[in-house]
Amino acid sequence: MSEFVRGRLVPLLVLLVVFALVPYGLAKFGKGYFFQVAQLVLIYALLAVSLHLVTGAAGLLHLGHAAFYGVGAYVAALLGTEMKLGFLWGLPAAGLAAAALAFVVALPTMRLVSIYFAVATLAIGQMIHTVLLNWVAVTKGPNGVMLFSGITLFGTPVKSPIAIYFLVAGLVTLSIWVLHRLSHSYYGNALRSLREDDQCADAMGVDTVRLKIEVFTVSAFFAGIAGALWAYTTGYVSPGDFGFNTSILVLAMIVVGGLGSLPGAIIGAALLILLPEVLRGVGDLRNVMVGIVMFVSILFLPRGLLGEVSALSLVRRGFGLKWGAAPSDREVGWR
């Protein structure tokens, strides 16, 4: 336990505290823009971790994740504008609506495997995006939906950027903790059996089809929660925010951070959201530079950023070395 606390828990807690206090300190100097960037990182971190459950843990290539993100955002926005339902109703309703839709579309598709599953999820994502774009009577089409009500908790409006930021941070942290416990349980072991060999898992008694439907639905639920947070923090949703490009961006986050690693998904989300903001000064070239960074990282770090660090740690433990210590003949077993 002490080794775990020193090696994993303490750095994560320090990172969480720093990430929470830096935007607060910058806001004191009149730079509230950093709150918006920090909230965007948190929302995409939740998106990446929810996709990690399907693609990283279960090994199912999901190319339509942004569509359920969009469903959650639209449900929250429409409930707030048309039915005047507040944040406490809109947030769970967004997650449940995305999960219900995912369950319906999963029933006929979850028997597919490999590239066929990926193409099916791509088609599902494109169909949902097309509906959001063309169902003008409900979604307002390309004009999008404005959400003026904002966030209200128990009748009290939450207007302060600091309060909104910490509310989003708390909800995202809670959601990621639930996904972490889910992926590090017996259920998570069953998901990893799908990733390693689904036929072997089926032979061992695992109901692979039901498991795929369940994990697809749970992942969509948290994507819907992320969509609701996006709607309430920005006040506007449009179909352009939930297209295929967003699905590929979220997939790139879990690949760059380390496929199969939940902390890696968070690191990938932070990197791919913050890097374009850091490079904003170079104009349109920033997209090219971000693409180069992604290409180089995948080329030279195929396990992802966190995957390569874990591999180095494994080698270090295998040789019985400490960081910063040079190996001796005795330590590496030479004669």
PDB file of C-alpha atoms in Angstrom, residues 36-319:
ATOM      1  CA  GLN A  36     -13.085  27.710 -20.114  1.00  0.00           C
ATOM      2  CA  VAL A  37     -10.011  25.826 -21.294  1.00  0.00           C
ATOM      3  CA  ALA A  38      -9.828  23.866 -18.032  1.00  0.00           C
ATOM      4  CA  GLN A  39     -13.512  22.942 -18.286  1.00  0.00           C
ATOM      5  CA  LEU A  40     -12.957  21.795 -21.867  1.00  0.00           C
ATOM      6  CA  VAL A  41     -10.089  19.571 -20.714  1.00  0.00           C
ATOM      7  CA  LEU A  42     -12.292  18.065 -18.003  1.00  0.00           C
ATOM      8  CA  ILE A  43     -15.178  17.366 -20.382  1.00  0.00           C
ATOM      9  CA  TYR A  44     -12.913  15.737 -22.961  1.00  0.00           C
ATOM     10  CA  ALA A  45     -11.172  13.764 -20.219  1.00  0.00           C
ATOM     11  CA  LEU A  46     -14.560  12.271 -19.303  1.00  0.00           C
ATOM     12  CA  LEU A  47     -15.247  11.579 -22.985  1.00  0.00           C
ATOM     13  CA  ALA A  48     -11.875   9.870 -23.412  1.00  0.00           C
ATOM     14  CA  VAL A  49     -12.270   7.755 -20.271  1.00  0.00           C
ATOM     15  CA  SER A  50     -15.778   6.677 -21.308  1.00  0.00           C
ATOM     16  CA  LEU A  51     -14.417   5.635 -24.714  1.00  0.00           C
ATOM     17  CA  HIS A  52     -11.548   3.866 -22.937  1.00  0.00           C
ATOM     18  CA  LEU A  53     -14.111   1.508 -21.402  1.00  0.00           C
ATOM     19  CA  VAL A  54     -15.169   0.318 -24.876  1.00  0.00           C
ATOM     20  CA  THR A  55     -11.986   0.606 -26.927  1.00  0.00           C
ATOM     21  CA  GLY A  56      -9.241   0.370 -24.308  1.00  0.00           C
ATOM     22  CA  ALA A  57     -10.684  -2.178 -21.874  1.00  0.00           C
ATOM     23  CA  ALA A  58     -12.980  -4.212 -24.134  1.00  0.00           C
ATOM     24  CA  GLY A  59     -10.922  -3.791 -27.314  1.00  0.00           C
ATOM     25  CA  LEU A  60     -13.871  -2.675 -29.497  1.00  0.00           C
ATOM     26  CA  LEU A  61     -12.974   0.024 -32.027  1.00  0.00           C
ATOM     27  CA  HIS A  62     -15.741   2.622 -31.574  1.00  0.00           C
ATOM     28  CA  LEU A  63     -15.838   5.348 -34.247  1.00  0.00           C
ATOM     29  CA  GLY A  64     -19.124   7.027 -33.350  1.00  0.00           C
ATOM     30  CA  HIS A  65     -18.645   8.095 -29.742  1.00  0.00           C
ATOM     31  CA  ALA A  66     -19.204  11.793 -30.457  1.00  0.00           C
ATOM     32  CA  ALA A  67     -22.783  11.071 -31.577  1.00  0.00           C
ATOM     33  CA  PHE A  68     -23.834  10.042 -28.045  1.00  0.00           C
ATOM     34  CA  TYR A  69     -21.964  13.047 -26.698  1.00  0.00           C
ATOM     35  CA  GLY A  70     -24.153  15.129 -28.994  1.00  0.00           C
ATOM     36  CA  VAL A  71     -27.354  13.371 -27.940  1.00  0.00           C
ATOM     37  CA  GLY A  72     -26.621  14.213 -24.309  1.00  0.00           C
ATOM     38  CA  ALA A  73     -25.879  17.845 -25.167  1.00  0.00           C
ATOM     39  CA  TYR A  74     -29.063  18.267 -27.203  1.00  0.00           C
ATOM     40  CA  VAL A  75     -31.272  16.569 -24.621  1.00  0.00           C
ATOM     41  CA  ALA A  76     -29.932  18.840 -21.872  1.00  0.00           C
ATOM     42  CA  ALA A  77     -30.301  21.946 -24.040  1.00  0.00           C
ATOM     43  CA  LEU A  78     -33.815  21.107 -25.251  1.00  0.00           C
ATOM     44  CA  LEU A  79     -35.059  20.191 -21.775  1.00  0.00           C
ATOM     45  CA  GLY A  80     -33.696  23.483 -20.495  1.00  0.00           C
ATOM     46  CA  THR A  81     -35.211  25.637 -23.252  1.00  0.00           C
ATOM     47  CA  GLU A  82     -38.460  23.865 -24.142  1.00  0.00           C
ATOM     48  CA  MET A  83     -39.475  22.270 -20.834  1.00  0.00           C
ATOM     49  CA  LYS A  84     -37.633  24.607 -18.450  1.00  0.00           C
ATOM     50  CA  LEU A  85     -36.074  21.699 -16.581  1.00  0.00           C
ATOM     51  CA  GLY A  86     -33.009  22.632 -14.576  1.00  0.00           C
ATOM     52  CA  PHE A  87     -29.532  21.194 -14.268  1.00  0.00           C
ATOM     53  CA  LEU A  88     -30.461  18.546 -11.689  1.00  0.00           C
ATOM     54  CA  TRP A  89     -32.992  17.041 -14.109  1.00  0.00           C
ATOM     55  CA  GLY A  90     -31.198  17.725 -17.363  1.00  0.00           C
ATOM     56  CA  LEU A  91     -27.888  16.110 -16.404  1.00  0.00           C
ATOM     57  CA  PRO A  92     -29.186  12.590 -15.608  1.00  0.00           C
ATOM     58  CA  ALA A  93     -31.759  12.815 -18.408  1.00  0.00           C
ATOM     59  CA  ALA A  94     -28.976  13.484 -20.913  1.00  0.00           C
ATOM     60  CA  GLY A  95     -27.023  10.443 -19.755  1.00  0.00           C
ATOM     61  CA  LEU A  96     -30.079   8.197 -19.748  1.00  0.00           C
ATOM     62  CA  ALA A  97     -31.184   9.350 -23.210  1.00  0.00           C
ATOM     63  CA  ALA A  98     -27.743   8.633 -24.682  1.00  0.00           C
ATOM     64  CA  ALA A  99     -27.642   5.252 -22.930  1.00  0.00           C
ATOM     65  CA  ALA A 100     -31.151   4.313 -24.149  1.00  0.00           C
ATOM     66  CA  LEU A 101     -30.263   5.170 -27.743  1.00  0.00           C
ATOM     67  CA  ALA A 102     -26.995   3.244 -27.470  1.00  0.00           C
ATOM     68  CA  PHE A 103     -28.854   0.210 -26.133  1.00  0.00           C
ATOM     69  CA  VAL A 104     -31.300   0.281 -29.050  1.00  0.00           C
ATOM     70  CA  VAL A 105     -28.637   0.564 -31.747  1.00  0.00           C
ATOM     71  CA  ALA A 106     -26.394  -1.967 -29.988  1.00  0.00           C
ATOM     72  CA  LEU A 107     -28.909  -4.803 -30.140  1.00  0.00           C
ATOM     73  CA  PRO A 108     -28.475  -5.510 -33.878  1.00  0.00           C
ATOM     74  CA  THR A 109     -24.786  -4.564 -34.119  1.00  0.00           C
ATOM     75  CA  MET A 110     -22.992  -6.068 -31.135  1.00  0.00           C
ATOM     76  CA  ARG A 111     -22.680  -9.485 -32.769  1.00  0.00           C
ATOM     77  CA  LEU A 112     -20.231  -7.939 -35.212  1.00  0.00           C
ATOM     78  CA  VAL A 113     -16.502  -8.218 -34.623  1.00  0.00           C
ATOM     79  CA  SER A 114     -13.279  -6.556 -35.726  1.00  0.00           C
ATOM     80  CA  ILE A 115     -13.505  -4.041 -38.566  1.00  0.00           C
ATOM     81  CA  TYR A 116     -17.196  -4.794 -39.107  1.00  0.00           C
ATOM     82  CA  PHE A 117     -17.972  -3.464 -35.627  1.00  0.00           C
ATOM     83  CA  ALA A 118     -15.906  -0.333 -36.319  1.00  0.00           C
ATOM     84  CA  VAL A 119     -17.738   0.343 -39.594  1.00  0.00           C
ATOM     85  CA  ALA A 120     -21.098  -0.204 -37.881  1.00  0.00           C
ATOM     86  CA  THR A 121     -20.289   2.332 -35.136  1.00  0.00           C
ATOM     87  CA  LEU A 122     -19.067   4.765 -37.800  1.00  0.00           C
ATOM     88  CA  ALA A 123     -22.403   4.415 -39.602  1.00  0.00           C
ATOM     89  CA  ILE A 124     -24.333   4.858 -36.342  1.00  0.00           C
ATOM     90  CA  GLY A 125     -22.420   8.020 -35.550  1.00  0.00           C
ATOM     91  CA  GLN A 126     -23.010   9.456 -38.999  1.00  0.00           C
ATOM     92  CA  MET A 127     -26.731   8.656 -38.868  1.00  0.00           C
ATOM     93  CA  ILE A 128     -27.163  10.343 -35.496  1.00  0.00           C
ATOM     94  CA  HIS A 129     -25.193  13.377 -36.663  1.00  0.00           C
ATOM     95  CA  THR A 130     -27.367  13.591 -39.793  1.00  0.00           C
ATOM     96  CA  VAL A 131     -30.513  13.519 -37.660  1.00  0.00           C
ATOM     97  CA  LEU A 132     -29.165  16.301 -35.431  1.00  0.00           C
ATOM     98  CA  LEU A 133     -28.341  18.335 -38.518  1.00  0.00           C
ATOM     99  CA  ASN A 134     -31.610  17.881 -40.423  1.00  0.00           C
ATOM    100  CA  TRP A 135     -34.362  17.424 -37.816  1.00  0.00           C
ATOM    101  CA  VAL A 136     -35.015  21.154 -37.851  1.00  0.00           C
ATOM    102  CA  ALA A 137     -38.354  20.976 -36.010  1.00  0.00           C
ATOM    103  CA  VAL A 138     -36.614  19.639 -32.881  1.00  0.00           C
ATOM    104  CA  THR A 139     -32.871  20.304 -33.073  1.00  0.00           C
ATOM    105  CA  LYS A 140     -33.167  23.635 -34.963  1.00  0.00           C
ATOM    106  CA  GLY A 141     -30.864  22.187 -37.614  1.00  0.00           C
ATOM    107  CA  PRO A 142     -27.579  23.977 -38.373  1.00  0.00           C
ATOM    108  CA  ASN A 143     -28.641  26.944 -36.213  1.00  0.00           C
ATOM    109  CA  GLY A 144     -28.255  24.893 -33.046  1.00  0.00           C
ATOM    110  CA  VAL A 145     -29.920  25.445 -29.667  1.00  0.00           C
ATOM    111  CA  MET A 146     -29.216  28.237 -27.206  1.00  0.00           C
ATOM    112  CA  LEU A 147     -29.421  27.355 -23.508  1.00  0.00           C
ATOM    113  CA  PHE A 148     -30.020  30.558 -21.536  1.00  0.00           C
ATOM    114  CA  SER A 149     -31.012  29.031 -18.207  1.00  0.00           C
ATOM    115  CA  GLY A 150     -27.496  28.164 -17.065  1.00  0.00           C
ATOM    116  CA  ILE A 151     -26.797  25.988 -14.032  1.00  0.00           C
ATOM    117  CA  THR A 152     -29.162  26.123 -11.066  1.00  0.00           C
ATOM    118  CA  LEU A 153     -28.736  23.971  -7.954  1.00  0.00           C
ATOM    119  CA  PHE A 154     -31.727  23.665  -5.603  1.00  0.00           C
ATOM    120  CA  GLY A 155     -33.116  26.975  -6.820  1.00  0.00           C
ATOM    121  CA  THR A 156     -29.812  28.838  -6.553  1.00  0.00           C
ATOM    122  CA  PRO A 157     -28.162  29.992  -9.801  1.00  0.00           C
ATOM    123  CA  VAL A 158     -24.483  29.116 -10.153  1.00  0.00           C
ATOM    124  CA  LYS A 159     -22.974  32.038 -12.062  1.00  0.00           C
ATOM    125  CA  SER A 160     -19.444  32.386 -10.729  1.00  0.00           C
ATOM    126  CA  PRO A 161     -16.826  30.920 -13.119  1.00  0.00           C
ATOM    127  CA  ILE A 162     -15.000  29.501 -10.117  1.00  0.00           C
ATOM    128  CA  ALA A 163     -18.114  27.752  -8.806  1.00  0.00           C
ATOM    129  CA  ILE A 164     -18.993  26.384 -12.256  1.00  0.00           C
ATOM    130  CA  TYR A 165     -15.443  25.133 -12.751  1.00  0.00           C
ATOM    131  CA  PHE A 166     -15.346  23.263  -9.457  1.00  0.00           C
ATOM    132  CA  LEU A 167     -18.838  21.852 -10.038  1.00  0.00           C
ATOM    133  CA  VAL A 168     -17.735  20.458 -13.405  1.00  0.00           C
ATOM    134  CA  ALA A 169     -14.480  19.200 -11.871  1.00  0.00           C
ATOM    135  CA  GLY A 170     -16.380  17.432  -9.095  1.00  0.00           C
ATOM    136  CA  LEU A 171     -18.838  15.750 -11.461  1.00  0.00           C
ATOM    137  CA  VAL A 172     -16.095  14.678 -13.857  1.00  0.00           C
ATOM    138  CA  THR A 173     -13.966  13.334 -10.999  1.00  0.00           C
ATOM    139  CA  LEU A 174     -16.911  11.341  -9.652  1.00  0.00           C
ATOM    140  CA  SER A 175     -17.702   9.933 -13.102  1.00  0.00           C
ATOM    141  CA  ILE A 176     -14.083   8.971 -13.764  1.00  0.00           C
ATOM    142  CA  TRP A 177     -13.894   7.314 -10.337  1.00  0.00           C
ATOM    143  CA  VAL A 178     -16.980   5.209 -11.187  1.00  0.00           C
ATOM    144  CA  LEU A 179     -15.457   4.223 -14.537  1.00  0.00           C
ATOM    145  CA  HIS A 180     -12.158   3.430 -12.818  1.00  0.00           C
ATOM    146  CA  ARG A 181     -13.820   1.141 -10.268  1.00  0.00           C
ATOM    147  CA  LEU A 182     -15.820  -0.487 -13.055  1.00  0.00           C
ATOM    148  CA  SER A 183     -12.750  -1.211 -15.188  1.00  0.00           C
ATOM    149  CA  HIS A 184     -10.729  -2.468 -12.179  1.00  0.00           C
ATOM    150  CA  SER A 185     -13.234  -5.066 -11.013  1.00  0.00           C
ATOM    151  CA  TYR A 186     -14.341  -8.532 -12.028  1.00  0.00           C
ATOM    152  CA  TYR A 187     -16.469  -6.809 -14.649  1.00  0.00           C
ATOM    153  CA  GLY A 188     -13.366  -5.103 -15.985  1.00  0.00           C
ATOM    154  CA  ASN A 189     -11.585  -8.460 -16.148  1.00  0.00           C
ATOM    155  CA  ALA A 190     -14.457  -9.790 -18.263  1.00  0.00           C
ATOM    156  CA  LEU A 191     -14.095  -6.791 -20.580  1.00  0.00           C
ATOM    157  CA  ARG A 192     -10.378  -7.426 -20.962  1.00  0.00           C
ATOM    158  CA  SER A 193     -11.132 -11.042 -21.837  1.00  0.00           C
ATOM    159  CA  LEU A 194     -13.078  -9.688 -24.828  1.00  0.00           C
ATOM    160  CA  ARG A 195     -10.060  -7.657 -25.850  1.00  0.00           C
ATOM    161  CA  GLU A 196      -7.618 -10.542 -25.590  1.00  0.00           C
ATOM    162  CA  ASP A 197      -9.724 -13.299 -27.191  1.00  0.00           C
ATOM    163  CA  ASP A 198     -13.495 -13.017 -27.407  1.00  0.00           C
ATOM    164  CA  GLN A 199     -13.899 -16.583 -28.718  1.00  0.00           C
ATOM    165  CA  CYS A 200     -11.966 -17.969 -25.766  1.00  0.00           C
ATOM    166  CA  ALA A 201     -14.032 -15.803 -23.399  1.00  0.00           C
ATOM    167  CA  ASP A 202     -17.227 -17.170 -24.979  1.00  0.00           C
ATOM    168  CA  ALA A 203     -15.944 -20.725 -24.547  1.00  0.00           C
ATOM    169  CA  MET A 204     -15.248 -20.003 -20.866  1.00  0.00           C
ATOM    170  CA  GLY A 205     -18.872 -19.027 -20.292  1.00  0.00           C
ATOM    171  CA  VAL A 206     -18.741 -15.239 -20.748  1.00  0.00           C
ATOM    172  CA  ASP A 207     -21.838 -13.906 -22.511  1.00  0.00           C
ATOM    173  CA  THR A 208     -19.860 -11.765 -24.939  1.00  0.00           C
ATOM    174  CA  VAL A 209     -22.833 -10.250 -26.782  1.00  0.00           C
ATOM    175  CA  ARG A 210     -24.543  -9.128 -23.589  1.00  0.00           C
ATOM    176  CA  LEU A 211     -21.240  -7.778 -22.276  1.00  0.00           C
ATOM    177  CA  LYS A 212     -20.698  -5.726 -25.442  1.00  0.00           C
ATOM    178  CA  ILE A 213     -24.205  -4.273 -25.215  1.00  0.00           C
ATOM    179  CA  GLU A 214     -23.703  -3.386 -21.544  1.00  0.00           C
ATOM    180  CA  VAL A 215     -20.333  -1.700 -21.979  1.00  0.00           C
ATOM    181  CA  PHE A 216     -21.536   0.173 -25.067  1.00  0.00           C
ATOM    182  CA  THR A 217     -24.537   1.468 -23.112  1.00  0.00           C
ATOM    183  CA  VAL A 218     -22.534   2.463 -20.025  1.00  0.00           C
ATOM    184  CA  SER A 219     -19.974   4.259 -22.175  1.00  0.00           C
ATOM    185  CA  ALA A 220     -22.750   6.191 -23.954  1.00  0.00           C
ATOM    186  CA  PHE A 221     -24.278   7.180 -20.603  1.00  0.00           C
ATOM    187  CA  PHE A 222     -21.110   8.958 -19.509  1.00  0.00           C
ATOM    188  CA  ALA A 223     -20.681  10.463 -22.985  1.00  0.00           C
ATOM    189  CA  GLY A 224     -24.182  11.910 -22.537  1.00  0.00           C
ATOM    190  CA  ILE A 225     -23.152  13.335 -19.150  1.00  0.00           C
ATOM    191  CA  ALA A 226     -20.169  14.983 -20.842  1.00  0.00           C
ATOM    192  CA  GLY A 227     -22.515  16.394 -23.496  1.00  0.00           C
ATOM    193  CA  ALA A 228     -24.796  17.886 -20.845  1.00  0.00           C
ATOM    194  CA  LEU A 229     -21.816  19.529 -19.135  1.00  0.00           C
ATOM    195  CA  TRP A 230     -20.797  20.973 -22.504  1.00  0.00           C
ATOM    196  CA  ALA A 231     -24.292  22.366 -23.076  1.00  0.00           C
ATOM    197  CA  TYR A 232     -24.564  23.949 -19.634  1.00  0.00           C
ATOM    198  CA  THR A 233     -21.067  25.469 -19.629  1.00  0.00           C
ATOM    199  CA  THR A 234     -21.134  26.885 -23.175  1.00  0.00           C
ATOM    200  CA  GLY A 235     -24.843  27.728 -23.434  1.00  0.00           C
ATOM    201  CA  TYR A 236     -24.989  26.631 -27.072  1.00  0.00           C
ATOM    202  CA  VAL A 237     -24.941  23.348 -28.985  1.00  0.00           C
ATOM    203  CA  SER A 238     -24.761  22.762 -32.735  1.00  0.00           C
ATOM    204  CA  PRO A 239     -24.306  19.650 -34.905  1.00  0.00           C
ATOM    205  CA  GLY A 240     -20.812  20.711 -35.920  1.00  0.00           C
ATOM    206  CA  ASP A 241     -19.506  19.962 -32.419  1.00  0.00           C
ATOM    207  CA  PHE A 242     -20.458  16.284 -32.600  1.00  0.00           C
ATOM    208  CA  GLY A 243     -19.283  15.067 -35.974  1.00  0.00           C
ATOM    209  CA  PHE A 244     -16.847  12.384 -37.051  1.00  0.00           C
ATOM    210  CA  ASN A 245     -13.872  14.672 -36.399  1.00  0.00           C
ATOM    211  CA  THR A 246     -14.747  14.769 -32.704  1.00  0.00           C
ATOM    212  CA  SER A 247     -14.942  10.964 -32.540  1.00  0.00           C
ATOM    213  CA  ILE A 248     -11.484  10.708 -34.117  1.00  0.00           C
ATOM    214  CA  LEU A 249     -10.120  13.338 -31.734  1.00  0.00           C
ATOM    215  CA  VAL A 250     -11.346  11.402 -28.680  1.00  0.00           C
ATOM    216  CA  LEU A 251      -9.965   8.169 -30.134  1.00  0.00           C
ATOM    217  CA  ALA A 252      -6.609   9.882 -30.692  1.00  0.00           C
ATOM    218  CA  MET A 253      -6.588  10.955 -27.039  1.00  0.00           C
ATOM    219  CA  ILE A 254      -6.696   7.397 -25.725  1.00  0.00           C
ATOM    220  CA  VAL A 255      -4.154   6.217 -28.316  1.00  0.00           C
ATOM    221  CA  VAL A 256      -1.657   9.016 -27.619  1.00  0.00           C
ATOM    222  CA  GLY A 257      -2.074   8.680 -23.854  1.00  0.00           C
ATOM    223  CA  GLY A 258      -1.798   4.898 -23.895  1.00  0.00           C
ATOM    224  CA  LEU A 259      -4.401   2.490 -25.253  1.00  0.00           C
ATOM    225  CA  GLY A 260      -5.857   0.441 -22.415  1.00  0.00           C
ATOM    226  CA  SER A 261      -4.769   2.917 -19.719  1.00  0.00           C
ATOM    227  CA  LEU A 262      -7.361   5.041 -17.935  1.00  0.00           C
ATOM    228  CA  PRO A 263      -4.807   7.621 -16.674  1.00  0.00           C
ATOM    229  CA  GLY A 264      -3.380   7.635 -20.189  1.00  0.00           C
ATOM    230  CA  ALA A 265      -6.781   8.671 -21.572  1.00  0.00           C
ATOM    231  CA  ILE A 266      -6.814  11.636 -19.184  1.00  0.00           C
ATOM    232  CA  ILE A 267      -3.263  12.626 -20.134  1.00  0.00           C
ATOM    233  CA  GLY A 268      -4.080  12.322 -23.837  1.00  0.00           C
ATOM    234  CA  ALA A 269      -7.161  14.521 -23.418  1.00  0.00           C
ATOM    235  CA  ALA A 270      -5.189  17.203 -21.587  1.00  0.00           C
ATOM    236  CA  LEU A 271      -2.399  17.118 -24.181  1.00  0.00           C
ATOM    237  CA  LEU A 272      -4.591  17.325 -27.280  1.00  0.00           C
ATOM    238  CA  ILE A 273      -6.772  20.106 -25.825  1.00  0.00           C
ATOM    239  CA  LEU A 274      -4.008  22.218 -24.291  1.00  0.00           C
ATOM    240  CA  LEU A 275      -1.506  21.894 -27.141  1.00  0.00           C
ATOM    241  CA  PRO A 276      -3.633  23.791 -29.725  1.00  0.00           C
ATOM    242  CA  GLU A 277      -4.211  26.524 -27.126  1.00  0.00           C
ATOM    243  CA  VAL A 278      -0.479  26.835 -26.443  1.00  0.00           C
ATOM    244  CA  LEU A 279       0.179  27.027 -30.193  1.00  0.00           C
ATOM    245  CA  ARG A 280      -2.605  29.542 -30.857  1.00  0.00           C
ATOM    246  CA  GLY A 281      -0.002  32.225 -31.578  1.00  0.00           C
ATOM    247  CA  VAL A 282       1.174  30.479 -34.767  1.00  0.00           C
ATOM    248  CA  GLY A 283      -2.260  30.749 -36.390  1.00  0.00           C
ATOM    249  CA  ASP A 284      -3.480  28.069 -38.764  1.00  0.00           C
ATOM    250  CA  LEU A 285      -0.154  26.254 -38.553  1.00  0.00           C
ATOM    251  CA  ARG A 286      -1.095  25.005 -35.097  1.00  0.00           C
ATOM    252  CA  ASN A 287      -3.275  22.262 -36.591  1.00  0.00           C
ATOM    253  CA  VAL A 288      -0.320  21.091 -38.664  1.00  0.00           C
ATOM    254  CA  MET A 289       1.958  21.156 -35.624  1.00  0.00           C
ATOM    255  CA  VAL A 290      -0.558  19.233 -33.506  1.00  0.00           C
ATOM    256  CA  GLY A 291      -0.806  16.642 -36.285  1.00  0.00           C
ATOM    257  CA  ILE A 292       2.989  16.334 -36.371  1.00  0.00           C
ATOM    258  CA  VAL A 293       3.102  15.847 -32.598  1.00  0.00           C
ATOM    259  CA  MET A 294       0.436  13.129 -32.828  1.00  0.00           C
ATOM    260  CA  PHE A 295       2.226  11.410 -35.708  1.00  0.00           C
ATOM    261  CA  VAL A 296       5.620  11.487 -33.979  1.00  0.00           C
ATOM    262  CA  SER A 297       4.200  10.285 -30.663  1.00  0.00           C
ATOM    263  CA  ILE A 298       2.447   7.323 -32.294  1.00  0.00           C
ATOM    264  CA  LEU A 299       5.496   6.546 -34.446  1.00  0.00           C
ATOM    265  CA  PHE A 300       8.064   6.571 -31.646  1.00  0.00           C
ATOM    266  CA  LEU A 301       5.779   5.834 -28.667  1.00  0.00           C
ATOM    267  CA  PRO A 302       3.454   3.125 -30.021  1.00  0.00           C
ATOM    268  CA  ARG A 303       2.267   2.208 -26.510  1.00  0.00           C
ATOM    269  CA  GLY A 304       1.296   5.800 -25.801  1.00  0.00           C
ATOM    270  CA  LEU A 305       2.875   8.203 -23.351  1.00  0.00           C
ATOM    271  CA  LEU A 306       1.825   6.353 -20.213  1.00  0.00           C
ATOM    272  CA  GLY A 307       2.353   2.945 -21.811  1.00  0.00           C
ATOM    273  CA  GLU A 308       6.007   3.700 -22.511  1.00  0.00           C
ATOM    274  CA  VAL A 309       6.542   4.969 -18.960  1.00  0.00           C
ATOM    275  CA  SER A 310       4.954   1.784 -17.578  1.00  0.00           C
ATOM    276  CA  ALA A 311       7.201  -0.322 -19.815  1.00  0.00           C
ATOM    277  CA  LEU A 312      10.298   1.477 -18.531  1.00  0.00           C
ATOM    278  CA  SER A 313       9.079   0.977 -14.960  1.00  0.00           C
ATOM    279  CA  LEU A 314       8.590  -2.740 -15.643  1.00  0.00           C
ATOM    280  CA  VAL A 315      12.143  -3.038 -16.978  1.00  0.00           C
ATOM    281  CA  ARG A 316      13.457  -1.159 -13.957  1.00  0.00           C
ATOM    282  CA  ARG A 317      11.689  -3.496 -11.545  1.00  0.00           C
ATOM    283  CA  GLY A 318      12.862  -6.518 -13.508  1.00  0.00           C
ATOM    284  CA  PHE A 319      16.500  -5.431 -13.151  1.00  0.00           C
TER     285      PHE A 319
END
